[in-house]
């Protein structure tokens, strides 16, 4: 039986290959988000996509992702996790099994700039067997063009593909034979997508709910005091069944 880290690395290889098969290329994204790419055209910009396992991520690329996260949510992270939140976050961003989808924009005679990234990982635990979205971040300059919604919907397609291709089933059955009745056990598949969202990030929470996400059974919940005041937790755990 392989170690948990070895299994996570195998899962990331399967996830990366699956994403490369089903994730839209730039031309398909142009069709899905025409207003965004019209903006690119007007400004003579080009867009490229890179998909990488975390083991292949350079420190420079990780720092680019961390900077984009800081630009969008740094103030919120500081309030919730303290001024040194980046140290812990960078460690989390290197967790075995993670796969990154990065969108770059380039202009004439300039280096490609990271404008969006997704980091996700396959989670197979007793209470949750999902594709877990760690981060989805878009540069402020490209927000409002439907790209975030488009990318979120692509996660559904990735889950469907992972379940249909069968490589995860073989991996799990080989490494956890005592947990499944046979190779056709219905539990040998992902149930959907999971994610964590800060309660203060109301816009993101509304988007996820509109896309069909609901509270996971183990999510922190609101508490109502005897005075009637409602106290929100720092974050919610959401899931969407596919």
Tab-separated table of C-alpha atoms in Angstrom:
chain	number	residue	atom	x	y	z
A	1	UNK	CA	0.000	0.000	0.000
A	2	UNK	CA	1.315	3.436	-0.946
A	3	UNK	CA	1.760	6.276	1.519
A	4	UNK	CA	-0.781	9.107	1.621
A	5	UNK	CA	1.685	11.462	-0.071
A	6	UNK	CA	2.388	8.965	-2.836
A	7	UNK	CA	-1.334	8.531	-3.426
A	8	UNK	CA	-1.822	12.318	-3.485
A	9	UNK	CA	0.900	12.603	-6.124
A	10	UNK	CA	-0.742	9.884	-8.201
A	11	UNK	CA	-4.077	11.663	-7.868
A	12	UNK	CA	-2.501	14.916	-9.042
A	13	UNK	CA	-1.118	13.202	-12.149
A	14	UNK	CA	-4.580	11.863	-12.958
A	15	UNK	CA	-6.142	15.259	-12.250
A	16	UNK	CA	-3.656	17.125	-14.447
A	17	UNK	CA	-4.168	14.739	-17.378
A	18	UNK	CA	-7.927	15.003	-17.019
A	19	UNK	CA	-7.869	18.800	-16.896
A	20	UNK	CA	-5.733	18.893	-20.030
A	21	UNK	CA	-8.329	16.750	-21.810
A	22	UNK	CA	-11.470	18.645	-20.831
A	23	UNK	CA	-10.487	22.198	-19.867
A	24	UNK	CA	-11.281	24.735	-22.610
A	25	UNK	CA	-8.407	26.122	-24.640
A	26	UNK	CA	-8.016	29.845	-25.284
A	27	UNK	CA	-10.254	29.777	-28.355
A	28	UNK	CA	-13.021	28.062	-26.419
A	29	UNK	CA	-12.667	30.571	-23.583
A	30	UNK	CA	-12.987	33.373	-26.122
A	31	UNK	CA	-16.314	31.917	-27.158
A	32	UNK	CA	-17.489	31.578	-23.538
A	33	UNK	CA	-16.296	35.046	-22.434
A	34	UNK	CA	-16.408	37.199	-25.594
A	35	UNK	CA	-16.453	40.554	-23.802
A	36	UNK	CA	-13.274	39.741	-21.909
A	37	UNK	CA	-11.389	38.709	-25.016
A	38	UNK	CA	-12.705	41.647	-27.006
A	39	UNK	CA	-10.947	43.719	-24.362
A	40	UNK	CA	-7.777	41.703	-25.055
A	41	UNK	CA	-8.150	42.356	-28.772
A	42	UNK	CA	-8.611	46.075	-28.280
A	43	UNK	CA	-5.464	46.233	-26.168
A	44	UNK	CA	-3.456	43.922	-28.463
A	45	UNK	CA	-3.065	41.317	-25.721
A	46	UNK	CA	-2.741	37.563	-25.936
A	47	UNK	CA	-3.806	34.932	-23.424
A	48	UNK	CA	-2.240	31.554	-22.637
A	49	UNK	CA	-3.120	28.725	-20.263
A	50	UNK	CA	-0.735	26.618	-18.194
A	51	UNK	CA	-1.678	23.526	-16.178
A	52	UNK	CA	0.849	22.225	-13.651
A	53	UNK	CA	1.136	19.885	-10.698
A	54	UNK	CA	2.391	21.633	-7.598
A	55	UNK	CA	5.643	19.641	-7.721
A	56	UNK	CA	6.403	21.390	-11.011
A	57	UNK	CA	5.551	24.882	-9.802
A	58	UNK	CA	8.555	27.170	-9.518
A	59	UNK	CA	8.866	29.462	-6.531
A	60	UNK	CA	8.350	32.398	-8.885
A	61	UNK	CA	4.998	31.060	-10.088
A	62	UNK	CA	3.857	30.278	-6.561
A	63	UNK	CA	4.725	33.813	-5.508
A	64	UNK	CA	2.804	35.194	-8.492
A	65	UNK	CA	-0.257	33.242	-7.349
A	66	UNK	CA	0.231	34.391	-3.776
A	67	UNK	CA	0.505	38.005	-4.925
A	68	UNK	CA	-2.753	37.770	-6.875
A	69	UNK	CA	-4.423	36.260	-3.811
A	70	UNK	CA	-3.006	39.091	-1.694
A	71	UNK	CA	-4.301	41.709	-4.132
A	72	UNK	CA	-7.829	40.320	-3.855
A	73	UNK	CA	-8.144	39.016	-0.308
A	74	UNK	CA	-5.009	40.034	1.576
A	75	UNK	CA	-6.820	42.467	3.861
A	76	UNK	CA	-9.389	39.820	4.766
A	77	UNK	CA	-6.740	37.177	5.410
A	78	UNK	CA	-4.894	39.609	7.692
A	79	UNK	CA	-8.007	40.211	9.783
A	80	UNK	CA	-8.825	36.509	10.139
A	81	UNK	CA	-5.379	34.856	10.199
A	82	UNK	CA	-3.090	37.673	11.319
A	83	UNK	CA	-0.398	39.773	9.688
A	84	UNK	CA	1.825	36.768	8.907
A	85	UNK	CA	-0.891	34.863	7.018
A	86	UNK	CA	1.255	34.604	3.875
A	87	UNK	CA	3.717	32.229	5.532
A	88	UNK	CA	1.056	29.640	6.335
A	89	UNK	CA	-0.690	30.228	3.011
A	90	UNK	CA	2.452	29.603	0.995
A	91	UNK	CA	2.909	26.298	2.824
A	92	UNK	CA	-0.682	25.336	2.035
A	93	UNK	CA	-0.156	26.289	-1.621
A	94	UNK	CA	2.579	23.632	-1.849
A	95	UNK	CA	0.436	20.819	-0.453
A	96	UNK	CA	1.035	17.497	-2.265
A	97	UNK	CA	-1.690	16.703	-4.770
A	98	UNK	CA	-2.547	20.255	-5.799
A	99	UNK	CA	-2.899	21.122	-9.475
A	100	UNK	CA	-2.797	24.691	-10.782
A	101	UNK	CA	-4.582	26.150	-13.790
A	102	UNK	CA	-3.043	29.512	-14.656
A	103	UNK	CA	-4.103	32.109	-17.197
A	104	UNK	CA	-1.491	34.541	-18.469
A	105	UNK	CA	-1.893	37.718	-20.468
A	106	UNK	CA	0.899	39.141	-22.552
A	107	UNK	CA	1.378	42.349	-24.488
A	108	UNK	CA	3.969	43.216	-27.109
A	109	UNK	CA	7.501	43.270	-25.676
A	110	UNK	CA	6.343	42.391	-22.158
A	111	UNK	CA	6.537	39.305	-20.001
A	112	UNK	CA	3.316	37.274	-19.552
A	113	UNK	CA	1.365	38.441	-16.506
A	114	UNK	CA	-0.683	36.083	-14.339
A	115	UNK	CA	-4.316	37.234	-14.537
A	116	UNK	CA	-6.106	34.251	-13.005
A	117	UNK	CA	-5.443	30.931	-11.330
A	118	UNK	CA	-7.261	27.958	-9.901
A	119	UNK	CA	-5.721	25.514	-7.456
A	120	UNK	CA	-7.566	22.297	-6.732
A	121	UNK	CA	-6.991	18.848	-5.321
A	122	UNK	CA	-8.747	15.488	-5.106
A	123	UNK	CA	-9.928	14.786	-1.562
A	124	UNK	CA	-10.977	11.269	-0.538
A	125	UNK	CA	-12.017	11.281	3.110
A	126	UNK	CA	-14.803	9.667	5.110
A	127	UNK	CA	-16.938	12.814	5.158
A	128	UNK	CA	-15.992	14.250	1.768
A	129	UNK	CA	-14.905	12.726	-1.535
A	130	UNK	CA	-14.648	15.653	-3.913
A	131	UNK	CA	-12.557	17.809	-6.156
A	132	UNK	CA	-11.681	20.513	-3.630
A	133	UNK	CA	-11.219	24.060	-4.868
A	134	UNK	CA	-8.477	25.679	-2.808
A	135	UNK	CA	-8.392	28.972	-4.705
A	136	UNK	CA	-9.949	30.734	-7.667
A	137	UNK	CA	-8.541	34.204	-8.169
A	138	UNK	CA	-8.993	36.733	-10.965
A	139	UNK	CA	-7.076	39.982	-11.365
A	140	UNK	CA	-9.301	42.974	-10.742
A	141	UNK	CA	-8.814	44.100	-14.351
A	142	UNK	CA	-10.648	41.035	-15.705
A	143	UNK	CA	-13.404	40.724	-13.125
A	144	UNK	CA	-16.972	41.262	-14.307
A	145	UNK	CA	-16.594	39.490	-17.660
A	146	UNK	CA	-18.155	36.127	-16.652
A	147	UNK	CA	-14.777	34.369	-16.443
A	148	UNK	CA	-15.201	33.360	-12.781
A	149	UNK	CA	-18.572	31.731	-13.433
A	150	UNK	CA	-17.199	30.017	-16.535
A	151	UNK	CA	-14.237	28.574	-14.651
A	152	UNK	CA	-16.440	27.379	-11.795
A	153	UNK	CA	-18.653	25.500	-14.251
A	154	UNK	CA	-15.589	23.829	-15.736
A	155	UNK	CA	-14.934	22.206	-12.350
A	156	UNK	CA	-18.192	20.283	-12.802
A	157	UNK	CA	-16.927	18.966	-16.137
A	158	UNK	CA	-13.626	17.928	-14.587
A	159	UNK	CA	-15.414	15.908	-11.898
A	160	UNK	CA	-17.614	14.203	-14.488
A	161	UNK	CA	-14.546	13.312	-16.555
A	162	UNK	CA	-12.596	12.006	-13.551
A	163	UNK	CA	-15.478	9.701	-12.667
A	164	UNK	CA	-15.968	8.462	-16.217
A	165	UNK	CA	-12.323	7.822	-17.090
A	166	UNK	CA	-11.941	5.288	-14.251
A	167	UNK	CA	-8.307	5.888	-13.322
A	168	UNK	CA	-9.213	7.180	-9.863
A	169	UNK	CA	-11.321	4.091	-9.208
A	170	UNK	CA	-8.393	1.827	-10.024
A	171	UNK	CA	-6.015	3.850	-7.856
A	172	UNK	CA	-8.309	3.873	-4.835
A	173	UNK	CA	-9.342	0.243	-5.098
A	174	UNK	CA	-5.696	-0.810	-5.328
A	175	UNK	CA	-4.659	1.239	-2.290
A	176	UNK	CA	-7.789	0.953	-0.124
A	177	UNK	CA	-9.167	-2.538	-0.908
A	178	UNK	CA	-10.758	-2.940	2.521
A	179	UNK	CA	-12.878	0.193	2.097
A	180	UNK	CA	-14.767	-0.871	-1.021
A	181	UNK	CA	-16.980	-3.884	-1.733
A	182	UNK	CA	-15.698	-4.383	-5.281
A	183	UNK	CA	-14.416	-2.487	-8.296
A	184	UNK	CA	-17.949	-1.312	-9.096
A	185	UNK	CA	-18.594	0.136	-5.643
A	186	UNK	CA	-20.506	3.435	-6.179
A	187	UNK	CA	-18.310	5.063	-3.549
A	188	UNK	CA	-15.351	4.733	-5.938
A	189	UNK	CA	-15.986	8.168	-7.415
A	190	UNK	CA	-16.120	11.837	-6.564
A	191	UNK	CA	-19.452	13.143	-5.340
A	192	UNK	CA	-18.849	16.668	-6.595
A	193	UNK	CA	-16.903	19.837	-5.809
A	194	UNK	CA	-16.080	21.275	-2.384
A	195	UNK	CA	-14.661	24.618	-1.320
A	196	UNK	CA	-14.154	27.031	1.566
A	197	UNK	CA	-15.367	30.623	1.444
A	198	UNK	CA	-14.938	33.426	3.964
A	199	UNK	CA	-18.270	34.590	5.368
A	200	UNK	CA	-17.112	38.175	4.789
A	201	UNK	CA	-16.655	37.434	1.088
A	202	UNK	CA	-20.373	37.792	0.465
A	203	UNK	CA	-20.097	38.219	-3.296
A	204	UNK	CA	-18.241	34.934	-3.746
A	205	UNK	CA	-20.680	33.113	-1.456
A	206	UNK	CA	-23.642	34.380	-3.488
A	207	UNK	CA	-21.976	33.204	-6.698
A	208	UNK	CA	-21.359	29.726	-5.318
A	209	UNK	CA	-24.933	29.453	-4.050
A	210	UNK	CA	-26.259	30.564	-7.421
A	211	UNK	CA	-24.202	27.771	-9.018
A	212	UNK	CA	-25.774	25.161	-6.736
A	213	UNK	CA	-23.411	25.006	-3.758
A	214	UNK	CA	-24.854	24.304	-0.309
A	215	UNK	CA	-23.459	24.022	3.198
A	216	UNK	CA	-21.514	20.830	3.852
A	217	UNK	CA	-22.645	18.854	6.887
A	218	UNK	CA	-19.415	19.687	8.722
A	219	UNK	CA	-19.401	23.386	7.883
A	220	UNK	CA	-19.343	25.967	10.666
A	221	UNK	CA	-22.744	27.656	10.896
A	222	UNK	CA	-24.244	30.904	12.112
A	223	UNK	CA	-25.081	31.261	15.797
A	224	UNK	CA	-27.938	33.355	17.107
A	225	UNK	CA	-27.493	34.925	20.520
A	226	UNK	CA	-30.347	35.351	22.965
A	227	UNK	CA	-30.366	39.030	22.044
A	228	UNK	CA	-31.213	38.011	18.489
A	229	UNK	CA	-27.845	39.012	17.092
A	230	UNK	CA	-26.483	36.566	14.508
A	231	UNK	CA	-22.775	35.685	14.645
A	232	UNK	CA	-21.267	34.365	11.430
A	233	UNK	CA	-18.313	31.955	11.463
A	234	UNK	CA	-15.098	33.056	9.767
A	235	UNK	CA	-15.746	30.670	6.884
A	236	UNK	CA	-18.186	28.173	5.411
A	237	UNK	CA	-17.548	24.814	3.767
A	238	UNK	CA	-19.697	24.407	0.678
A	239	UNK	CA	-20.263	21.478	-1.650
A	240	UNK	CA	-21.984	20.825	-4.927
A	241	UNK	CA	-23.140	17.368	-5.932
A	242	UNK	CA	-22.392	16.417	-9.520
